[in-house]
Amino acid sequence: VLALCFLASVATGLELSVNDHTADFSLSPRRGSSLSLSCLVQNSSQAEELLWYRGDRQVGLQDGNKVNICISPVTEADNGVTFSCKLARDKSVQVSVILNVHFPPQLTGEESLQIEEGKDVTLSCNAKSNPQAQTAWFKNNTTLTLQPNRHQLYQSSEVFELSIRKVQKSDNGTYTCVVTYSFTEMTKDFHLIVEDKKPVFPMEAIIAAVVVVTLTILFGIVARKDKLFKVW
């Protein structure tokens, strides 16, 4: 019992530092960069074992290395992830680093959409970025004038959408999604072609026509049989 108490008192006097930070902190690396984290023990009179965690999972380090981890390359999947250095014999002694990964949206190319007049259409831009980018819609190189009863905008952390209800011939044109990130503009064009509305035949009329054709064929067959019997 005395030995356990002694170890606990020693552990509580220890302090860890990660990249010279003794308290939890955050870093904002860019996607594609490399990030090195170094953990050191302070106020210890003996060699200590350190453990690294990514979220709740322990990071497997090479033999002999219990101090440094390297994240290369930094990806979007690392955004919001916490890396923690912990003392092996007392995991309450730790320092954590939260990654706030910066990355621009991936916005390229163009699309052509053919939509029947009177139907709804949604134009969707991949605007996923950190920090969130500024967005706008243009039609034929002019700022789009939104009609509350026909146009609807939707934006999340990943997409920027323009929905048009009951498209009309006047909706024909090129719609451009403009995304501004860190003073850089990226665009994607959508060429909207509104086609003529296809004629719709009532189901009752189709059924009636099928019945008439079927009866006509049957009557023709019966009449032909009667004629054959008369000849005989």
XYZ file of N, CA, C and O in Angstrom, residues 48-195:
592
model
N 10.316 7.555 -17.767
C 8.870 7.338 -17.817
C 8.462 6.847 -19.204
O 9.045 7.242 -20.216
N 7.454 5.994 -19.222
C 6.908 5.519 -20.495
C 5.728 6.401 -20.889
O 4.844 6.679 -20.071
N 5.735 6.830 -22.141
C 4.667 7.686 -22.653
C 3.859 6.941 -23.709
O 4.393 6.110 -24.451
N 2.577 7.260 -23.783
C 1.679 6.654 -24.769
C 1.004 7.756 -25.574
O 0.611 8.791 -25.030
N 0.855 7.509 -26.875
C 0.139 8.449 -27.741
C -1.200 7.844 -28.148
O -1.294 6.654 -28.451
N -2.237 8.693 -28.176
C -3.570 8.256 -28.586
C -4.094 9.174 -29.689
O -3.878 10.392 -29.661
N -4.763 8.552 -30.646
C -5.531 9.304 -31.650
C -6.999 9.053 -31.344
O -7.514 7.966 -31.594
N -7.653 10.047 -30.756
C -8.995 9.806 -30.243
C -8.915 8.841 -29.076
O -8.169 9.053 -28.121
N -9.660 7.730 -29.165
C -9.656 6.725 -28.098
C -8.688 5.581 -28.369
O -8.566 4.669 -27.549
N -8.022 5.606 -29.525
C -7.158 4.486 -29.897
C -5.685 4.825 -29.710
O -5.241 5.913 -30.085
N -4.970 3.858 -29.157
C -3.542 4.069 -28.955
C -2.814 3.996 -30.289
O -3.122 3.170 -31.149
N -1.847 4.889 -30.453
C -1.043 4.928 -31.673
C 0.150 3.997 -31.507
O 0.884 4.080 -30.514
N 0.335 3.100 -32.476
C 1.480 2.197 -32.434
C 2.737 2.902 -32.907
O 2.808 3.350 -34.051
N 3.726 3.023 -32.036
C 4.977 3.694 -32.377
C 6.086 2.674 -32.592
O 6.033 1.552 -32.075
N 7.088 3.070 -33.349
C 8.227 2.193 -33.585
C 9.007 1.987 -32.287
O 9.020 2.859 -31.410
N 9.644 0.830 -32.194
C 10.435 0.526 -30.996
C 11.486 1.605 -30.763
O 12.178 2.038 -31.690
N 11.581 2.028 -29.524
C 12.574 3.035 -29.175
C 12.051 4.452 -29.262
O 12.672 5.380 -28.742
N 10.896 4.647 -29.926
C 10.323 5.989 -30.038
C 9.050 6.058 -29.210
O 8.027 5.487 -29.575
N 9.087 6.737 -28.093
C 7.910 6.930 -27.251
C 7.651 8.418 -27.038
O 6.931 8.808 -26.126
N 8.267 9.230 -27.883
C 8.206 10.674 -27.667
C 7.510 11.398 -28.815
O 6.633 12.235 -28.599
N 7.878 11.073 -30.053
C 7.420 11.844 -31.207
C 6.447 11.052 -32.080
O 6.600 9.844 -32.259
N 5.476 11.761 -32.626
C 4.652 11.198 -33.691
C 4.626 12.205 -34.832
O 4.707 13.421 -34.616
N 4.532 11.675 -36.042
C 4.488 12.529 -37.228
C 3.226 12.197 -38.017
O 2.959 11.021 -38.295
N 2.462 13.206 -38.352
C 1.242 13.035 -39.142
C 1.539 13.566 -40.534
O 1.695 14.782 -40.734
N 1.659 12.670 -41.500
C 2.034 13.084 -42.844
C 1.432 12.143 -43.883
O 1.657 10.929 -43.821
N 0.646 12.656 -44.821
C 0.203 14.055 -44.841
C -1.026 14.248 -43.956
O -1.761 13.301 -43.683
N -1.248 15.471 -43.541
C -2.470 15.812 -42.810
C -3.630 15.796 -43.804
O -3.525 16.345 -44.903
N -4.735 15.144 -43.438
C -5.884 15.027 -44.337
C -7.141 15.610 -43.687
O -7.142 15.958 -42.502
N -8.214 15.670 -44.488
C -9.497 16.149 -43.962
C -9.986 15.262 -42.826
O -10.671 15.727 -41.912
N -9.632 13.972 -42.889
C -10.070 13.037 -41.847
C -9.462 13.373 -40.486
O -9.966 12.923 -39.454
N -8.385 14.161 -40.479
C -7.754 14.549 -39.212
C -8.419 15.770 -38.585
O -8.106 16.128 -37.446
N -9.314 16.411 -39.318
C -9.961 17.614 -38.796
C -10.840 17.274 -37.593
O -11.689 16.383 -37.658
N -10.613 17.976 -36.490
C -11.389 17.744 -35.276
C -10.894 16.595 -34.426
O -11.463 16.320 -33.361
N -9.839 15.913 -34.870
C -9.308 14.763 -34.129
C -8.402 15.250 -32.995
O -7.654 16.215 -33.143
N -8.475 14.555 -31.866
C -7.641 14.881 -30.706
C -6.506 13.871 -30.576
O -6.742 12.657 -30.556
N -5.281 14.369 -30.528
C -4.105 13.543 -30.250
C -3.673 13.826 -28.812
O -3.529 14.993 -28.424
N -3.479 12.760 -28.038
C -3.151 12.921 -26.618
C -1.893 12.146 -26.262
O -1.727 10.989 -26.664
N -1.022 12.806 -25.510
C 0.150 12.144 -24.931
C -0.172 11.874 -23.463
O -0.555 12.789 -22.724
N -0.020 10.597 -23.041
C -0.384 10.219 -21.679
C 0.774 9.496 -20.996
O 1.559 8.801 -21.648
N 0.832 9.664 -19.695
C 1.798 8.932 -18.888
C 1.296 7.499 -18.740
O 0.149 7.275 -18.354
N 2.136 6.519 -19.052
C 1.689 5.122 -19.088
C 1.163 4.655 -17.736
O 0.149 3.958 -17.663
N 1.818 5.036 -16.633
C 1.411 4.519 -15.323
C 0.328 5.354 -14.654
O -0.196 4.976 -13.613
N -0.014 6.480 -15.265
C -1.105 7.307 -14.735
C -1.666 8.131 -15.890
O -1.206 9.238 -16.166
N -2.657 7.558 -16.572
C -3.157 8.175 -17.807
C -3.915 9.480 -17.571
O -4.291 10.160 -18.522
N -4.145 9.821 -16.299
C -4.771 11.118 -16.027
C -3.788 12.263 -16.262
O -4.182 13.421 -16.408
N -2.496 11.926 -16.288
C -1.469 12.922 -16.605
C -1.320 12.936 -18.119
O -0.783 11.992 -18.715
N -1.810 13.978 -18.755
C -1.833 14.008 -20.213
C -1.901 15.439 -20.732
O -2.263 16.365 -20.010
N -1.570 15.578 -22.002
C -1.748 16.836 -22.733
C -2.346 16.474 -24.091
O -1.863 15.549 -24.759
N -3.395 17.193 -24.496
C -4.092 16.877 -25.744
C -3.961 18.010 -26.754
O -3.878 19.188 -26.390
N -3.961 17.606 -28.021
C -3.884 18.558 -29.132
C -5.074 18.300 -30.054
O -5.265 17.172 -30.522
N -5.873 19.319 -30.308
C -7.003 19.199 -31.238
C -6.587 19.809 -32.573
O -6.106 20.946 -32.626
N -6.778 19.054 -33.651
C -6.399 19.538 -34.977
C -7.577 20.233 -35.653
O -8.675 19.680 -35.748
N -7.322 21.437 -36.107
C -8.304 22.215 -36.868
C -7.741 22.369 -38.282
O -7.111 23.367 -38.619
N -7.953 21.327 -39.095
C -7.305 21.250 -40.409
C -7.974 22.212 -41.391
O -9.192 22.182 -41.577
N -7.176 23.045 -42.029
C -7.681 23.977 -43.037
C -7.572 23.335 -44.423
O -6.521 22.804 -44.795
N -8.678 23.395 -45.176
C -8.652 22.858 -46.541
C -9.685 23.587 -47.394
O -10.762 23.953 -46.916
N -9.362 23.829 -48.670
C -10.285 24.526 -49.566
C -11.285 23.552 -50.177
O -11.086 22.333 -50.133
N -12.364 24.062 -50.766
C -13.323 23.179 -51.446
C -12.732 22.639 -52.742
O -11.822 23.235 -53.321
N -13.240 21.498 -53.184
C -12.839 20.914 -54.464
C -13.944 21.217 -55.473
O -14.933 20.499 -55.556
N -13.769 22.282 -56.222
C -14.830 22.762 -57.108
C -14.272 22.915 -58.514
O -13.540 23.862 -58.804
N -14.603 21.968 -59.395
C -14.089 22.009 -60.760
C -15.131 21.470 -61.730
O -16.113 20.844 -61.333
N -14.870 21.706 -63.027
C -15.689 21.103 -64.072
C -17.010 21.808 -64.298
O -17.264 22.910 -63.804
N -17.865 21.147 -65.078
C -19.182 21.684 -65.396
C -20.141 20.533 -65.648
O -19.725 19.394 -65.856
N -21.434 20.847 -65.605
C -22.465 19.835 -65.823
C -23.523 20.381 -66.770
O -23.784 21.585 -66.797
N -24.132 19.468 -67.529
C -25.270 19.815 -68.376
C -26.473 19.023 -67.888
O -26.390 17.807 -67.701
N -27.571 19.738 -67.674
C -28.779 19.087 -67.181
C -29.935 19.381 -68.124
O -30.157 20.531 -68.506
N -30.650 18.331 -68.485
C -31.853 18.463 -69.299
C -33.049 18.105 -68.428
O -33.112 17.012 -67.875
N -33.967 19.047 -68.305
C -35.106 18.858 -67.414
C -36.385 19.240 -68.137
O -36.415 20.211 -68.899
N -37.416 18.449 -67.927
C -38.701 18.707 -68.575
C -39.397 19.895 -67.920
O -39.354 20.069 -66.697
N -39.997 20.719 -68.740
C -40.708 21.897 -68.248
C -41.777 21.489 -67.229
O -42.510 20.523 -67.423
N -41.812 22.221 -66.119
C -42.789 21.941 -65.079
C -42.266 21.079 -63.944
O -42.918 20.956 -62.906
N -41.078 20.490 -64.130
C -40.504 19.657 -63.072
C -39.530 20.465 -62.222
O -39.151 21.579 -62.567
N -39.105 19.883 -61.087
C -38.164 20.543 -60.180
C -36.738 20.079 -60.484
O -36.521 18.954 -60.948
N -35.769 20.948 -60.196
C -34.366 20.598 -60.407
C -33.531 21.183 -59.274
O -33.862 22.240 -58.726
N -32.452 20.475 -58.913
C -31.533 20.938 -57.875
C -30.107 20.925 -58.412
O -29.646 19.912 -58.943
N -29.425 22.059 -58.289
C -28.022 22.187 -58.684
C -27.187 22.145 -57.405
O -27.430 22.917 -56.477
N -26.208 21.247 -57.363
C -25.469 21.006 -56.119
C -23.969 21.209 -56.310
O -23.363 20.628 -57.212
N -23.385 22.049 -55.437
C -21.942 22.319 -55.444
C -21.290 21.676 -54.227
O -21.820 21.771 -53.116
N -20.123 21.076 -54.437
C -19.344 20.562 -53.315
C -18.565 21.727 -52.708
O -17.516 22.113 -53.213
N -19.102 22.287 -51.627
C -18.480 23.464 -51.009
C -17.848 23.126 -49.666
O -17.659 23.993 -48.818
N -17.497 21.849 -49.471
C -16.907 21.435 -48.196
C -15.534 22.070 -48.029
O -14.644 21.890 -48.867
N -15.353 22.806 -46.943
C -14.077 23.463 -46.684
C -13.995 23.823 -45.206
O -14.988 23.782 -44.483
N -12.804 24.173 -44.778
C -12.602 24.645 -43.409
C -11.492 25.706 -43.415
O -10.370 25.412 -43.832
N -11.813 26.947 -42.994
C -13.137 27.405 -42.565
C -14.123 27.456 -43.727
O -13.722 27.372 -44.887
N -15.410 27.585 -43.401
C -16.452 27.545 -44.422
C -16.291 28.703 -45.397
O -16.039 29.842 -45.005
N -16.443 28.386 -46.683
C -16.262 29.381 -47.734
C -17.526 30.215 -47.925
O -18.620 29.829 -47.514
N -17.360 31.370 -48.565
C -18.499 32.202 -48.948
C -18.996 31.736 -50.315
O -18.199 31.375 -51.188
N -20.313 31.753 -50.506
C -20.886 31.190 -51.726
C -21.918 32.133 -52.339
O -22.530 32.955 -51.641
N -22.108 31.986 -53.657
C -23.111 32.786 -54.369
C -23.466 32.077 -55.668
O -22.695 31.259 -56.181
N -24.660 32.385 -56.207
C -25.110 31.827 -57.484
C -25.259 32.943 -58.516
O -25.761 34.023 -58.209
N -24.821 32.651 -59.743
C -24.975 33.572 -60.864
C -25.721 32.849 -61.987
O -25.649 31.622 -62.105
N -26.437 33.636 -62.800
C -27.073 33.095 -64.001
C -26.629 33.939 -65.182
O -26.829 35.160 -65.198
N -26.011 33.271 -66.165
C -25.492 33.958 -67.351
C -24.618 35.155 -66.960
O -24.777 36.273 -67.470
N -23.709 34.904 -65.990
C -22.713 35.887 -65.531
C -23.312 37.078 -64.794
O -22.643 38.104 -64.622
N -24.556 36.954 -64.352
C -25.201 38.015 -63.581
C -25.724 37.421 -62.277
O -26.213 36.287 -62.262
N -25.619 38.188 -61.191
C -26.109 37.695 -59.901
C -27.556 37.229 -60.027
O -28.410 37.949 -60.549
N -27.817 36.014 -59.580
C -29.150 35.432 -59.710
C -30.140 36.149 -58.797
O -29.903 36.308 -57.600
N -31.249 36.586 -59.388
C -32.329 37.194 -58.612
C -33.251 36.081 -58.128
O -33.880 35.387 -58.932
N -33.320 35.907 -56.828
C -34.093 34.806 -56.263
C -35.570 35.153 -56.184
O -35.943 36.249 -55.754
N -36.396 34.215 -56.617
C -37.843 34.337 -56.478
C -38.272 33.427 -55.327
O -38.111 32.203 -55.413
N -38.795 34.007 -54.251
C -39.096 33.216 -53.042
C -39.976 32.000 -53.288
O -39.814 30.976 -52.637
N -40.910 32.101 -54.227
C -41.830 30.982 -54.453
C -41.276 29.938 -55.416
O -41.887 28.887 -55.620
N -40.103 30.203 -56.018
C -39.552 29.264 -56.994
C -38.117 28.844 -56.685
O -37.711 27.734 -57.004
N -37.333 29.715 -56.081
C -35.931 29.409 -55.795
C -35.733 29.140 -54.305
O -36.312 29.818 -53.462
N -34.891 28.162 -54.017
C -34.568 27.854 -52.626
C -33.085 27.523 -52.513
O -32.552 26.730 -53.292
N -32.412 28.157 -51.538
C -30.995 27.905 -51.297
C -30.837 27.030 -50.062
O -31.561 27.184 -49.083
N -29.860 26.128 -50.144
C -29.536 25.274 -48.994
C -28.020 25.179 -48.890
O -27.335 24.930 -49.889
N -27.505 25.409 -47.690
C -26.062 25.302 -47.487
C -25.773 24.578 -46.185
O -26.369 24.866 -45.145
N -24.867 23.610 -46.268
C -24.389 22.897 -45.088
C -22.872 23.018 -45.071
O -22.284 23.769 -45.849
N -22.239 22.258 -44.202
C -20.778 22.292 -44.138
C -20.143 21.615 -45.349
O -18.933 21.718 -45.554
N -20.969 20.934 -46.174
C -20.410 20.182 -47.298
C -20.951 20.596 -48.662
O -20.242 20.469 -49.660
N -22.200 21.055 -48.742
C -22.784 21.359 -50.052
C -23.458 22.727 -50.057
O -23.843 23.258 -49.009
N -23.583 23.268 -51.276
C -24.309 24.512 -51.508
C -25.244 24.241 -52.677
O -24.789 23.943 -53.786
N -26.559 24.304 -52.433
C -27.531 23.871 -53.436
C -28.497 24.991 -53.810
O -28.875 25.816 -52.979
N -28.889 24.962 -55.089
C -29.939 25.836 -55.602
C -31.036 24.948 -56.168
O -30.788 24.142 -57.066
N -32.243 25.091 -55.634
C -33.389 24.325 -56.127
C -34.342 25.265 -56.852
O -34.628 26.370 -56.370
N -34.825 24.814 -58.017
C -35.786 25.591 -58.805
C -37.051 24.754 -58.945
O -37.005 23.625 -59.444
N -38.170 25.304 -58.512
C -39.444 24.597 -58.586
C -40.142 24.893 -59.912
O -40.170 26.029 -60.376
N -40.677 23.831 -60.512
C -41.473 23.942 -61.738
C -40.769 24.815 -62.778
O -41.195 25.927 -63.081
N -39.679 24.284 -63.319
C -38.854 25.051 -64.251
C -39.659 25.500 -65.463
O -40.581 24.821 -65.922
N -39.276 26.666 -65.969
C -39.915 27.254 -67.140
C -38.865 27.453 -68.230
O -37.665 27.346 -67.993
N -39.339 27.773 -69.432
C -38.417 28.023 -70.534
C -37.472 29.183 -70.210
O -36.320 29.202 -70.644
N -37.965 30.133 -69.431
C -37.134 31.284 -69.064
C -35.990 30.901 -68.128
O -35.077 31.697 -67.899
N -36.026 29.675 -67.592
C -34.958 29.215 -66.702
C -33.764 28.662 -67.474
O -32.737 28.323 -66.873
N -33.892 28.549 -68.801
C -32.759 28.106 -69.611
C -31.557 29.016 -69.368
O -31.699 30.233 -69.211
N -30.364 28.433 -69.334
C -29.169 29.258 -69.196
C -28.072 28.546 -68.432
O -28.182 27.368 -68.077
N -26.992 29.281 -68.182
C -25.841 28.751 -67.450
C -25.834 29.314 -66.035
O -25.768 30.531 -65.839
N -25.916 28.413 -65.069
C -25.884 28.791 -63.657
C -24.478 28.507 -63.122
O -23.931 27.424 -63.347
N -23.922 29.477 -62.423
C -22.553 29.352 -61.921
C -22.539 29.420 -60.402
O -23.053 30.371 -59.807
N -21.964 28.387 -59.810
C -21.749 28.363 -58.363
C -20.374 28.985 -58.102
O -19.357 28.486 -58.596
N -20.347 30.084 -57.353
C -19.098 30.791 -57.063
C -18.771 30.619 -55.584
O -19.573 30.968 -54.716
N -17.601 30.064 -55.315
C -17.160 29.825 -53.937
C -15.878 30.613 -53.695
O -14.912 30.486 -54.455
N -15.887 31.443 -52.666
C -14.713 32.252 -52.326
C -14.087 31.717 -51.053
O -14.736 31.641 -50.004
N -12.806 31.343 -51.173
C -12.083 30.776 -50.026
C -10.707 31.425 -49.964
O -9.926 31.341 -50.919
N -10.443 32.074 -48.855
C -9.140 32.709 -48.639
C -8.768 33.613 -49.820
O -7.673 33.518 -50.384
N -9.719 34.474 -50.214
C -9.543 35.462 -51.280
C -9.350 34.823 -52.661
O -8.936 35.490 -53.607
N -9.656 33.540 -52.785
C -9.560 32.855 -54.075
C -10.949 32.391 -54.498
O -11.671 31.791 -53.705
N -11.318 32.682 -55.756
C -12.628 32.285 -56.267
C -12.525 30.996 -57.069
O -11.619 30.829 -57.885
N -13.466 30.088 -56.817
C -13.592 28.857 -57.585
C -15.016 28.783 -58.109
O -15.952 29.225 -57.429
N -15.180 28.251 -59.319
C -16.507 28.229 -59.927
C -16.823 26.861 -60.524
O -15.925 26.076 -60.850
N -18.120 26.619 -60.668
C -18.602 25.444 -61.388
C -19.861 25.843 -62.140
O -20.760 26.465 -61.569
N -19.911 25.496 -63.437
C -21.041 25.871 -64.288
C -22.028 24.716 -64.439
O -21.636 23.554 -64.557
N -23.301 25.081 -64.465
C -24.383 24.135 -64.727
C -25.174 24.674 -65.919
O -25.773 25.752 -65.832
N -25.160 23.937 -67.034
C -25.899 24.352 -68.226
C -27.284 23.696 -68.173
O -27.419 22.485 -68.374
N -28.286 24.517 -67.894
C -29.648 24.007 -67.730
C -30.426 24.167 -69.030
O -30.545 25.277 -69.564
N -30.937 23.050 -69.529
C -31.741 23.039 -70.754
C -33.141 22.553 -70.393
O -33.319 21.416 -69.942
N -34.124 23.430 -70.583
C -35.512 23.086 -70.261
C -36.186 22.571 -71.533
O -36.299 23.290 -72.528
N -36.614 21.314 -71.497
C -37.234 20.683 -72.661
C -38.747 20.860 -72.628
O -39.339 21.122 -71.579
